[in-house]
Each structure stands twice: as structure tokens, then as C-alpha cells.
Amino acid sequence: MKNNSLLRLENVSKQFGGLHAVEDVSFSLNKKEILGLIGPNGAGKTTCFNMISGALKPTTGKIFFKGIRIDGLPIHKIASMGIGRTFQIVRPFYSLTALENIQAALGIEKYQSKFQFWQKWDNQNIKKMALEILEKVGLADFAHYKAGLLPLGNLRRLEIARALALKPELLLLDESFSGLRQEEINKLSELILQIKESGVGILLIEHNMRVAMGLSDRMVVLDHGKLIASGPPEKIKNDPHVIEAYLGKGEKKYVAS
Amino acid sequence: MDSYIITIGIFIAINSIVVSGLNIIVGYAGQISLGHAAFFGIGAYTAAILATKAGLSFWLSLPVVIVITGTIGLLMGLPSLRVREDFLAITTIGINFIVEAFFMYVPFFGGALGIGGIPRIEFFGTPLHGFAFLVLCLVFLVIALFISWWFTKAWCGLACFTLRDDEVAASTIGVSPVKFKLLAFVIGTAMAGIGGALYAHYMRFISASDFGFPVSVMMLSMLVVGGMGTVWGPILGAAILGILPEVFRPLIDYRMLLYATLLLLVIRLQPGGILGDNGFVKSRLKAFSRGGKNEK
């Protein structure tokens, strides 16, 4: 079991001065699995995310990806190992077109090499690959628009497309549904399930409970930096600790579905 | 051809080469630099010293000039890994003043007297001056333009564009900020060095004040006016700011006022520069290629 897991966090903690943003958190994620990471605001979800993607170094603890220790490696190294991520607040390359955003991500191997980055990127092959990815997320019609001109819903798709262009084995989605309309949410959920079926492991941070419960195979709940529950969505839904974290004590009658 | 016009042409060509280098740093990689004249100076001084003290010809000293300016450029690129935007601008201004002071106060560099007696560039035994020198400068300009153009088409250029837009997002697609920022600094400053070597051999006398902070500002102005991040912008900018002072020679005392007005007009009306994305040249070309129909 241990060796099969794609991503594994072992007793990871992160302190910012006196603040324990994440405290002794352990969980693992397998291939072809969606793990929902939920918790109230300030629970440490994004901090966890940033440690996995390399933006932050854990104070203590270890993070393994495919059995290799990755905590403390620079972001671009981790990305090149096969971890793609999106951002809670979208960060597309605004001055590039949607297509160029994807083309840029397709160069991941060239950027790591010693000399191959002198090769031409502007070729038909790369363009075709990028268009295919845009088509997959339903942005083909916007390929030649500057990313800065696209609305939020499309930018969220663009970020997922950009992460997919890395051909990741693990995809980290940071609140990819926030600020979207219901139709957009439905379409995006379908897309995420498709990505999962293609064999990618997905770690999903989500505030929208219905979406998170519907998509996740397993869930992990954080509160004040601590892991308070983990298991399948049905179990999480009825876990008294989770209900308490979200709604406080003595309100169990009114738990939302 | 009139030697006056040739002289202006040579200055425009040299400035175009240097500003193309600045364009790679500022326009492509998004690392603001207000100290580019320092590298122009380092190139010029290296060439001048190699020519006057070691007796090396321009052709033999050129690789040395490129290596030295590129290496110092690499070192000066290191601050850009820690400070950004306004702070980087101030840091690069500081670098410019330090380098200028070095030339001014270290006797080896000729001190306040500068370095004189730099020989002309010889090409198979014939010294180049006037029109022939202009041709030489244009050859180097073509090379600089080619590098500039190739940069927009190569992966390293694309990596720089992503860094310019969003460094964090760029790292998540595997772009190492260290590697590609420094690459931009090395190439950009090496181009400034080549320009400096040409300048030294053309002027045949250089002094520290030729490479001061106002020169850096002028170079950045050329880039802004012409169009940051475009291949042809540096040439257009160098040409406009090279010709204007000549045309308005009677107004020489108001030159700085003219520059400032021009710069403000460009920033107000053509924020991407004349050849930039929303500049009138590009929109005209687009309209033209659509057969004159001006759709959105």
C-alpha cells in the first residue's frame, strides 16, 4: 500500500512564526483517485497545497511523490516530475494567447535540458498538441484570444489545460470551482472525472460541499491545521467532528447536505 | 553620402544593437533595468584597453568583450533573483553608478581623462571609417536582430515571456526563474558589450561620462517609444530618438523637455510602444490584412 501511493505526506507541519498553519498532517493519494481536501477557511488547505507544489518548505515532516522525497525541492523541479497545479486566484500568462499559454507548458522538458531550449517552439506539431488540449477543456474557440481577455470560467479551464499540458501524474486543483455558475460547475466536474479516468491522481481543494462530495473518492478534513477526519464522502458527511468544525456544537439538527 | 548622415546612422545602429539587448532583459524577460549603459561601458572599456594596452585588434578582442560583459551581466543579474520591479530598477541604477565611478576613479581605466588613441577597426588591412564602418555596424545589427527574433521563437524566449507575466505560474510549468532570467541578462548585456566595442572603436576616445545613468535612461526611453518586447521596436526607438535631436537642433536646450514630452505621449497614447501590441502600426496592419474592414 505504502509503495503504491502516488503522493504521501508523513507528519507534515508548517509554522509561520508562532502560527501552526499545518500540524502533523499525514495522508496519501493513489493513482486514478480524487482526494478531496476540505476544511473551513484558514484550515491550512492551501498551505498543504503549497508544500506539495514546492512553493513552501515544510517545517517538519516528509512528502513523497512516487516514492521520491520532494519536500523542499524548487517549484520547477517538482513540476517537471509530473505534478501540475492550478491556483485559487487564477494566474494565467496574461500577455500570451490561450494557445500560447498551453504551448508554453508543453516545453517543460526543454526548459530542464541544457541546450534544447534553443530549439524553436513555434511549430505545427506543438500547435496541434496545444489545440488538442484546449479542445479537451472546451476552449478551442478562444485559442487566439489573449488570456487577459478571457472571463473567469474560461481562465479556470485554461489553468487546468495548462496543468494537463505537463502530462502530470498528479493534478492539484485549488478551488477550481469557486466563482463559477452551476452549468460551468457541471461541465468542469465532467472534465475532472475524465482526467481521473485517464489515470491521473487528483487532489482537490473545494469549498462547495456538494461538488466536493460528488467528485471525491476519499476525503481529508482539516481544521486549524490538524487533520480531523478522513474517509469516503458518506462517512465524512456524518462525522461529528466535521460537522462541529463547520457548524459548531449543538446545531446538528440543521446540518446541510 | 554625407558624412554627417553616416555618423547619425552609425549612432542609431550602435544604439539599436544595445537597445535590442536591453529589450531581451526588459521586454522579453520583464526584468526592469535602468543600468544598461554600464554594460555598454564595460564593452567599450574592455575593447579600448585590449586595443591600446594589449594591441589586440577589434576582431580578436570581440570574443573577450562578449565573454567579459556577459559574465559581469550574469553577476549583475543575480540581484534580479531577489528584488523585483521598482526595487530592481533602483538596484540597477546603483550598478550603473558604481561602474561609472570605477571607470572614473581607477587609474587603470584612464580616470577622468578616459582612454584615447583607440585604433580604427581594420578589415583585411583596410581601416574602416565612414560608410564602411556603418556597413560593419549594420552587419552586427542584423546579427543582433536575428538573435532577438530567434529568442521570440525559441523555448527560452517563451520561458522568458512566462516569467515576465507571472513568475510563480511560470515555475509551475517547469520554468526555472534563475536559469532563464540569468540567460536573458547574459545575452542582453553581451549585446550591449558588442555595441560598446563598436562605439569605442568609432569614437576612438571614451570617458566614463559616456556611460552614465542618463544614457541608461535614454536607452530605456528608446525601448519604450519603439515598443517593448518587439523585435523591431529597438530600431524604431533608436531611430526616432537619434534623429529628433538633429532635426530640432535649434531647440537643443529643450532636448530633455522634448524627450519627456515624447515619452509621456507614447505612454498615454501607445502604452505598448509604437510597434507594441495595441500600437497603431499593428492595428493598421491588421485592418489592412482584413481588406480594410475594421472589425473587432
PDB file of N, CA, C and O in Angstrom, chain B residues 9 13 23-24 60 107 124 147 165 223 240-241 276 285:
ATOM      1  N   GLY B   9      23.731  57.719 -38.679  1.00  0.00           N
ATOM      2  CA  GLY B   9      23.371  56.328 -38.962  1.00  0.00           C
ATOM      3  C   GLY B   9      24.144  55.364 -38.074  1.00  0.00           C
ATOM      4  O   GLY B   9      23.584  54.402 -37.542  1.00  0.00           O
ATOM      5  N   ALA B  13      22.609  52.792 -35.393  1.00  0.00           N
ATOM      6  CA  ALA B  13      22.846  51.348 -35.495  1.00  0.00           C
ATOM      7  C   ALA B  13      23.406  50.803 -34.184  1.00  0.00           C
ATOM      8  O   ALA B  13      22.959  49.764 -33.682  1.00  0.00           O
ATOM      9  N   ASN B  23      16.173  45.102 -24.636  1.00  0.00           N
ATOM     10  CA  ASN B  23      14.850  44.550 -24.917  1.00  0.00           C
ATOM     11  C   ASN B  23      14.731  43.103 -24.442  1.00  0.00           C
ATOM     12  O   ASN B  23      13.692  42.681 -23.945  1.00  0.00           O
ATOM     13  N   ILE B  24      15.803  42.350 -24.594  1.00  0.00           N
ATOM     14  CA  ILE B  24      15.755  40.951 -24.145  1.00  0.00           C
ATOM     15  C   ILE B  24      15.580  40.898 -22.633  1.00  0.00           C
ATOM     16  O   ILE B  24      14.808  40.097 -22.115  1.00  0.00           O
ATOM     17  N   LEU B  60      39.969  40.213 -32.645  1.00  0.00           N
ATOM     18  CA  LEU B  60      40.454  39.309 -31.603  1.00  0.00           C
ATOM     19  C   LEU B  60      39.852  39.657 -30.243  1.00  0.00           C
ATOM     20  O   LEU B  60      39.616  38.784 -29.409  1.00  0.00           O
ATOM     21  N   PRO B 107      42.766  54.443 -11.916  1.00  0.00           N
ATOM     22  CA  PRO B 107      43.736  54.952 -12.901  1.00  0.00           C
ATOM     23  C   PRO B 107      43.900  54.021 -14.107  1.00  0.00           C
ATOM     24  O   PRO B 107      44.115  54.488 -15.225  1.00  0.00           O
ATOM     25  N   PHE B 124      40.837  43.178 -43.081  1.00  0.00           N
ATOM     26  CA  PHE B 124      41.881  42.729 -44.019  1.00  0.00           C
ATOM     27  C   PHE B 124      42.833  43.858 -44.380  1.00  0.00           C
ATOM     28  O   PHE B 124      43.107  44.120 -45.554  1.00  0.00           O
ATOM     29  N   ILE B 147      19.238  37.367 -33.366  1.00  0.00           N
ATOM     30  CA  ILE B 147      19.169  36.783 -32.026  1.00  0.00           C
ATOM     31  C   ILE B 147      17.847  37.162 -31.361  1.00  0.00           C
ATOM     32  O   ILE B 147      17.149  36.331 -30.784  1.00  0.00           O
ATOM     33  N   ASP B 165       5.215  37.528 -17.300  1.00  0.00           N
ATOM     34  CA  ASP B 165       3.804  37.630 -16.938  1.00  0.00           C
ATOM     35  C   ASP B 165       3.553  37.218 -15.493  1.00  0.00           C
ATOM     36  O   ASP B 165       2.771  37.856 -14.798  1.00  0.00           O
ATOM     37  N   LEU B 223      13.522  52.138 -26.009  1.00  0.00           N
ATOM     38  CA  LEU B 223      12.795  50.873 -25.987  1.00  0.00           C
ATOM     39  C   LEU B 223      11.305  51.111 -25.783  1.00  0.00           C
ATOM     40  O   LEU B 223      10.468  50.519 -26.468  1.00  0.00           O
ATOM     41  N   ILE B 240      14.110  57.152 -33.896  1.00  0.00           N
ATOM     42  CA  ILE B 240      13.337  58.352 -33.542  1.00  0.00           C
ATOM     43  C   ILE B 240      14.146  59.231 -32.582  1.00  0.00           C
ATOM     44  O   ILE B 240      14.323  60.428 -32.822  1.00  0.00           O
ATOM     45  N   LEU B 241      14.653  58.629 -31.515  1.00  0.00           N
ATOM     46  CA  LEU B 241      15.383  59.435 -30.533  1.00  0.00           C
ATOM     47  C   LEU B 241      16.773  59.811 -31.045  1.00  0.00           C
ATOM     48  O   LEU B 241      17.438  60.662 -30.476  1.00  0.00           O
ATOM     49  N   GLY B 276       4.170  48.172 -30.463  1.00  0.00           N
ATOM     50  CA  GLY B 276       3.628  47.246 -29.466  1.00  0.00           C
ATOM     51  C   GLY B 276       2.285  46.677 -29.892  1.00  0.00           C
ATOM     52  O   GLY B 276       1.767  46.972 -30.971  1.00  0.00           O
ATOM     53  N   LEU B 285      -1.933  47.386 -39.663  1.00  0.00           N
ATOM     54  CA  LEU B 285      -1.569  46.197 -40.427  1.00  0.00           C
ATOM     55  C   LEU B 285      -2.690  45.175 -40.392  1.00  0.00           C
ATOM     56  O   LEU B 285      -3.033  44.566 -41.398  1.00  0.00           O
TER      57      LEU B 285
END
